[in-house]
CSV table of C-alpha atoms in Angstrom, one decimal:
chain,number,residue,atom,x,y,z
A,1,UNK,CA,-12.8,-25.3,7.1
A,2,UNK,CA,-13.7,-22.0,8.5
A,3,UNK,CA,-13.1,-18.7,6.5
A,4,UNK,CA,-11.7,-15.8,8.0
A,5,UNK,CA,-12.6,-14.2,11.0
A,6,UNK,CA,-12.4,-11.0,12.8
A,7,UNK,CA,-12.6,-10.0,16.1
A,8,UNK,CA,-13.8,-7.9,17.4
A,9,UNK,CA,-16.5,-7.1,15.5
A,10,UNK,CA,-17.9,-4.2,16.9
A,11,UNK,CA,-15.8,-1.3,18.6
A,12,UNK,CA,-16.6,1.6,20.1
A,13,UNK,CA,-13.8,3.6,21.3
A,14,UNK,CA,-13.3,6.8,22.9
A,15,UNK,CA,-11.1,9.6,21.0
A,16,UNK,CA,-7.6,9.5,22.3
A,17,UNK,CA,-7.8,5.9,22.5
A,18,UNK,CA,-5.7,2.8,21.3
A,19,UNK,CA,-7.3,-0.1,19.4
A,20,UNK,CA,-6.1,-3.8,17.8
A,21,UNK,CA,-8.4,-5.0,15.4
A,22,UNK,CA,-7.3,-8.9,15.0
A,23,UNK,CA,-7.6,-11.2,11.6
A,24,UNK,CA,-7.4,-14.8,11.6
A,25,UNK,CA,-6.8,-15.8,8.4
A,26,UNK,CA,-7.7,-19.1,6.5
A,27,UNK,CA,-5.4,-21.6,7.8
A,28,UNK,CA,-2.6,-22.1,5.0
A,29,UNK,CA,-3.6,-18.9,3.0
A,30,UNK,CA,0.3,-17.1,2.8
A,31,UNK,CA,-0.8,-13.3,1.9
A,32,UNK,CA,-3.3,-11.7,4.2
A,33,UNK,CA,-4.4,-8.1,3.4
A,34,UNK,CA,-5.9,-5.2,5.1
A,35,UNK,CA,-8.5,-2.9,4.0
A,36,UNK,CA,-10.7,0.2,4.9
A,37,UNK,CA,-14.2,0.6,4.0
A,38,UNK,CA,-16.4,4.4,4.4
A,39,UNK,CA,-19.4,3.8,5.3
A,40,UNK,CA,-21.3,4.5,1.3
A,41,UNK,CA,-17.9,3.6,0.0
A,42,UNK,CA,-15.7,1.2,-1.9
A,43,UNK,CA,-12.9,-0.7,0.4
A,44,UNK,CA,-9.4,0.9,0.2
A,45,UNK,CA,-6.0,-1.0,0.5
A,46,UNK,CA,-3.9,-0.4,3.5
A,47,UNK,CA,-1.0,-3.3,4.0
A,48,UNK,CA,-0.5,-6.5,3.1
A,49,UNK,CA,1.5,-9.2,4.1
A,50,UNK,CA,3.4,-12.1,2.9
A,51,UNK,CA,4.0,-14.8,5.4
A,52,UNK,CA,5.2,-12.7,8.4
A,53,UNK,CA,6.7,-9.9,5.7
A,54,UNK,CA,4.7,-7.0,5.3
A,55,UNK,CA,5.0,-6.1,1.9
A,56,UNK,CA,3.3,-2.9,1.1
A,57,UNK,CA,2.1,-0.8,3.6
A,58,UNK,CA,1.5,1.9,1.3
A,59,UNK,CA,-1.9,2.7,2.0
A,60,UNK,CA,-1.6,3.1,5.8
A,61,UNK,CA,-2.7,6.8,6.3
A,62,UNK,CA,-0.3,8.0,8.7
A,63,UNK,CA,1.8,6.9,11.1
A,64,UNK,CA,-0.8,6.2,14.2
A,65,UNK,CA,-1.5,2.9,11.6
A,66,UNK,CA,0.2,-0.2,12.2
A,67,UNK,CA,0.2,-3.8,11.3
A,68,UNK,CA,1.7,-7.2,12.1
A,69,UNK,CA,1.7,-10.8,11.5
A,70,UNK,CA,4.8,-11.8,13.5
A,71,UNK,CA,4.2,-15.7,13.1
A,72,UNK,CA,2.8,-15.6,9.2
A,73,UNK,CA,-0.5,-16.2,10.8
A,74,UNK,CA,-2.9,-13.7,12.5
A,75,UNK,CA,-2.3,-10.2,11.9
A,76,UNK,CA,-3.5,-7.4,14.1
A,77,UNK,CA,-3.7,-4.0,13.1
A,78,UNK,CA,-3.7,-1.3,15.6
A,79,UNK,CA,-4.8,2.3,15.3
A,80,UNK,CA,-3.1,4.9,18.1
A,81,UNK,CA,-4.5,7.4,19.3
A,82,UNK,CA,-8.0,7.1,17.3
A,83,UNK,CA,-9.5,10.4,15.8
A,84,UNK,CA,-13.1,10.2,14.8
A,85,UNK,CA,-12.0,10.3,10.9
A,86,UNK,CA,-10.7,6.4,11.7
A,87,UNK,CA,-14.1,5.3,12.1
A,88,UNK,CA,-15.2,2.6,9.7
A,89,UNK,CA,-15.4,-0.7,8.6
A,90,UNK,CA,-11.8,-2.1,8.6
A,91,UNK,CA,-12.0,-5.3,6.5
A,92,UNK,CA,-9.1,-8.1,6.5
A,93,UNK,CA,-8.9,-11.0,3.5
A,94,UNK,CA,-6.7,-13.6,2.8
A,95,UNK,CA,-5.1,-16.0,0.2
A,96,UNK,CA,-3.6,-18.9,-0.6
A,97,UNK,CA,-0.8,-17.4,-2.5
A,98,UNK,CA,0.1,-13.4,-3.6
A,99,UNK,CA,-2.2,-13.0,-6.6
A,100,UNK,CA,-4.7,-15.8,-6.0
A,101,UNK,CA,-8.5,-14.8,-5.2
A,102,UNK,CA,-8.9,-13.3,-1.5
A,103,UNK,CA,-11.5,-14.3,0.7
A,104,UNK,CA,-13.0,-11.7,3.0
A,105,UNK,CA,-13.5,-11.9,6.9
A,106,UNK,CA,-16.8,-10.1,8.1
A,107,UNK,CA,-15.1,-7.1,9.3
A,108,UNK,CA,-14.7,-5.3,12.7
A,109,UNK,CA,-17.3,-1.5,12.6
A,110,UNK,CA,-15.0,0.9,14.6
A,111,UNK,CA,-16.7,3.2,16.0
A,112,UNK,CA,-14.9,6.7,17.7
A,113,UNK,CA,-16.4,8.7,19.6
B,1,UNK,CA,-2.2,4.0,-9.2
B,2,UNK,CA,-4.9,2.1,-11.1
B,3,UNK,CA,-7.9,4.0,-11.5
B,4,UNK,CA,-10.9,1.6,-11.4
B,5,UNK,CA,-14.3,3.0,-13.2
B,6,UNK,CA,-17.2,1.2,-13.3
B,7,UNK,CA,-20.8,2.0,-14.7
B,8,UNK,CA,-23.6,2.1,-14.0
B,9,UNK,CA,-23.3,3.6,-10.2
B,10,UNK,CA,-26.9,2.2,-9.5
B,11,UNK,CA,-29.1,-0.2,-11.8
B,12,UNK,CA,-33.0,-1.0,-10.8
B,13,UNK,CA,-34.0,-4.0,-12.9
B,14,UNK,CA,-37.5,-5.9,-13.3
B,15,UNK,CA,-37.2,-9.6,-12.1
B,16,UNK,CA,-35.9,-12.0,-15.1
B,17,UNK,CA,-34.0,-9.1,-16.9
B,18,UNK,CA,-30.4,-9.5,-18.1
B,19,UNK,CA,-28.0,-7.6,-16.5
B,20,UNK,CA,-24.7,-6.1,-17.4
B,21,UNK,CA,-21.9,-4.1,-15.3
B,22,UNK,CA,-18.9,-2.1,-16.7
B,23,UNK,CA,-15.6,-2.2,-15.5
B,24,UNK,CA,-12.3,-0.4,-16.8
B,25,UNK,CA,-8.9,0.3,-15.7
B,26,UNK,CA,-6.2,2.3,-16.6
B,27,UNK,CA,-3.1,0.3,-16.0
B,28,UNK,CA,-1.8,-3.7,-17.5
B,29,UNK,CA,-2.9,-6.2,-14.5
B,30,UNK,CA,-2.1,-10.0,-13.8
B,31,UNK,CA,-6.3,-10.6,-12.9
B,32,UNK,CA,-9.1,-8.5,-12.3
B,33,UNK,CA,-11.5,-9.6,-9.4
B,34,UNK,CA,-15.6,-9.3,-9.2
B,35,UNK,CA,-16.6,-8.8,-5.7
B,36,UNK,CA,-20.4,-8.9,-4.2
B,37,UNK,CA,-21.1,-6.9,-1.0
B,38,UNK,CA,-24.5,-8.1,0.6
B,39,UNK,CA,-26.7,-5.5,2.1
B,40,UNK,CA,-26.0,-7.1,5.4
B,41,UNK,CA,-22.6,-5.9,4.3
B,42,UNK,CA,-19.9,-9.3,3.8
B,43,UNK,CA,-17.8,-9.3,0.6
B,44,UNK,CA,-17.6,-12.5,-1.7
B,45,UNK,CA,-15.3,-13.0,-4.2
B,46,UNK,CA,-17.0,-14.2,-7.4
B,47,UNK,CA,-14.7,-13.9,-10.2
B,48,UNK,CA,-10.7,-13.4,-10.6
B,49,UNK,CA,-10.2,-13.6,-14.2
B,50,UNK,CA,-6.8,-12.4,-16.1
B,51,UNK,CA,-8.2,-13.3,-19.9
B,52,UNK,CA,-11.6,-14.5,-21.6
B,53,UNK,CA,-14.8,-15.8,-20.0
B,54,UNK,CA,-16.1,-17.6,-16.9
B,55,UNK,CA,-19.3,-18.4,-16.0
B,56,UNK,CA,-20.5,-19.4,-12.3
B,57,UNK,CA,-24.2,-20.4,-12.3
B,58,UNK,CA,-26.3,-17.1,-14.0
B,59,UNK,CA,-23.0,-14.9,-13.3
B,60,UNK,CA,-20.5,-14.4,-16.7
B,61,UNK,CA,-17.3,-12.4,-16.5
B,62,UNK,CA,-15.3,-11.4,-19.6
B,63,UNK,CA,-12.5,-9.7,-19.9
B,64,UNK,CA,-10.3,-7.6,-22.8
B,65,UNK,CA,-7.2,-6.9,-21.8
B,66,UNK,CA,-5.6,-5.1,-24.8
B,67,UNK,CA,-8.9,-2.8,-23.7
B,68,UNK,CA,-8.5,-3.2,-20.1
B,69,UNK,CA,-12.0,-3.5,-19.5
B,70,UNK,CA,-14.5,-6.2,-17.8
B,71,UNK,CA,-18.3,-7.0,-17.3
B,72,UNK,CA,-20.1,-8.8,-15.1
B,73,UNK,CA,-23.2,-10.4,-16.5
B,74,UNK,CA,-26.1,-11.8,-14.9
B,75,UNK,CA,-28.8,-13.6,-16.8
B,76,UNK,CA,-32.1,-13.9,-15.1
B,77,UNK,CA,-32.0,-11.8,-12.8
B,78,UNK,CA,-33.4,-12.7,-9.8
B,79,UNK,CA,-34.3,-10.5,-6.2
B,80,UNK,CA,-31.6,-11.9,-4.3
B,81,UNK,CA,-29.4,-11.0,-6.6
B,82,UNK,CA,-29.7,-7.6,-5.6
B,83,UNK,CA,-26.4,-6.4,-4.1
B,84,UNK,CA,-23.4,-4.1,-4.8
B,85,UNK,CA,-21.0,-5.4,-7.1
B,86,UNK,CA,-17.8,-4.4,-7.1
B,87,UNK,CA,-14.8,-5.1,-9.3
B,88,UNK,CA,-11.5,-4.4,-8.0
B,89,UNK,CA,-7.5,-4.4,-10.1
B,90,UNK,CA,-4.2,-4.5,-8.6
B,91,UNK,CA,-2.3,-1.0,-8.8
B,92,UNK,CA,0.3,-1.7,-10.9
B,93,UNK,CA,4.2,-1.1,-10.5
B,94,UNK,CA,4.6,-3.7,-8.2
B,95,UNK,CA,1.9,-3.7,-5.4
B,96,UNK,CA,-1.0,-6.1,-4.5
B,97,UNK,CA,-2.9,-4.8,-3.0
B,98,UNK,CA,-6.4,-4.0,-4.5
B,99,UNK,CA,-7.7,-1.1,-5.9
B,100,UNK,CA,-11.5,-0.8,-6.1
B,101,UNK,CA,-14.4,0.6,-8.5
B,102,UNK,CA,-17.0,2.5,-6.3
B,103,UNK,CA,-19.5,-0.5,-6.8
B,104,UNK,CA,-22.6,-0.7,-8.8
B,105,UNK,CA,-26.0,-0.6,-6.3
B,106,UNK,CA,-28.1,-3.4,-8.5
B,107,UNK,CA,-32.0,-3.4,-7.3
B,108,UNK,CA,-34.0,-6.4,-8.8
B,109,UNK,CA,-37.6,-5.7,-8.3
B,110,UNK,CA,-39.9,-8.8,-8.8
């Protein structure tokens, strides 16, 4: 079966601007995650979710960050108002159950100029 | 928070060399995971282990958790096993999502 994708996977934005960055998840995997990689850097947690649930969203950085998965399935994660400081590699995984090994979708680069 | 070190940062290595890559935490966790992030810049999962050994192929993961620390070992090394290698814990009290090392840059130079 196919692994997890993301679309778009390139986006270049003006400042000011409001993006979704969409993750489809492998089909049947329960808890998909959301992550943030620097460009030089390690990734860094922002939310995850548990069927439709959104479990921890701890590691959103402010407020103009938020995330859905209203049907347990894909999740999109949308970024208002995007500041130059959002640009980066936002990276979504899944799995088949909470604590199980995630697989990684190829990431969406955003770009903000 | 768990605070994920891992050592070395970068490691150049001849072609045929065995390889080894530090990881410690700071707080108990259920599993620790060993990530690979390609130069073309996709992440694959390679290990989740919560106790002991396991071996994929040239790659061998150990953990100790009473020392809360992990390696990643590759025996003969090979070129295109040049990559950054990541290894990543859960934060503890709770939460799931991942927290990650910085990565180790491995070079294997034929």
């Amino acid at each position: 079966g196919a692994g997890v994708s993301q679309s778009p996977r390139y986006k270049v934005t003006k400042r000011g601007q409001d993006v979704a960055l969409r993750c489809d998840p492998i089909s049947g995997h329960v808890s998909l995650y959301w992550y943030r990689q620097a460009l030089g850097q390690g990734p860094e947690f922002l939310t995850y979710f548990n069927y439709e649930a959104q479990q921890d969203k701890s590691g959103l950085p402010n407020d103009r960050f938020s995330a859905e998965r209203p049907e347990g399935s894909i999740s999109t994660l949308t970024i208002q108002r995007t500041e130059q400081r959002d640009s980066a590699m936002y990276r979504c995984a899944s799995s088949l159950r909470i604590y199980n090994e995630q697989f990684f979708g190829p990431g969406t680069r955003l770009t903000v100029l | 928070k768990n605070e994920v070190e891992q050592s070395p940062q970068n490691l150049t290595a001849q072609e045929g060399e065995f390889i080894t890559i530090n990881c410690s935490y700071s707080v108990g966790i259920s599993a620790l995971h060993w990530l690979q992030q390609h130069p073309g810049g996709g992440i694959v999962s390679l290990f989740m282990l919560s106790s002991g050994k396991k071996k994929h192929g040239r790659l061998i993961a150990t953990i100790n958790i009473q020392e809360k620390h992990s390696s990643l070992h590759i025996t003969a090394s090979h070129p295109r096993d040049s990559a950054v290698y990541i290894c990543a814990a859960p934060p503890g009290g709770g939460a799931d999502g991942l927290t990650f090392g910085k990565g180790t840059h491995l070079i294997i130079q034929p």
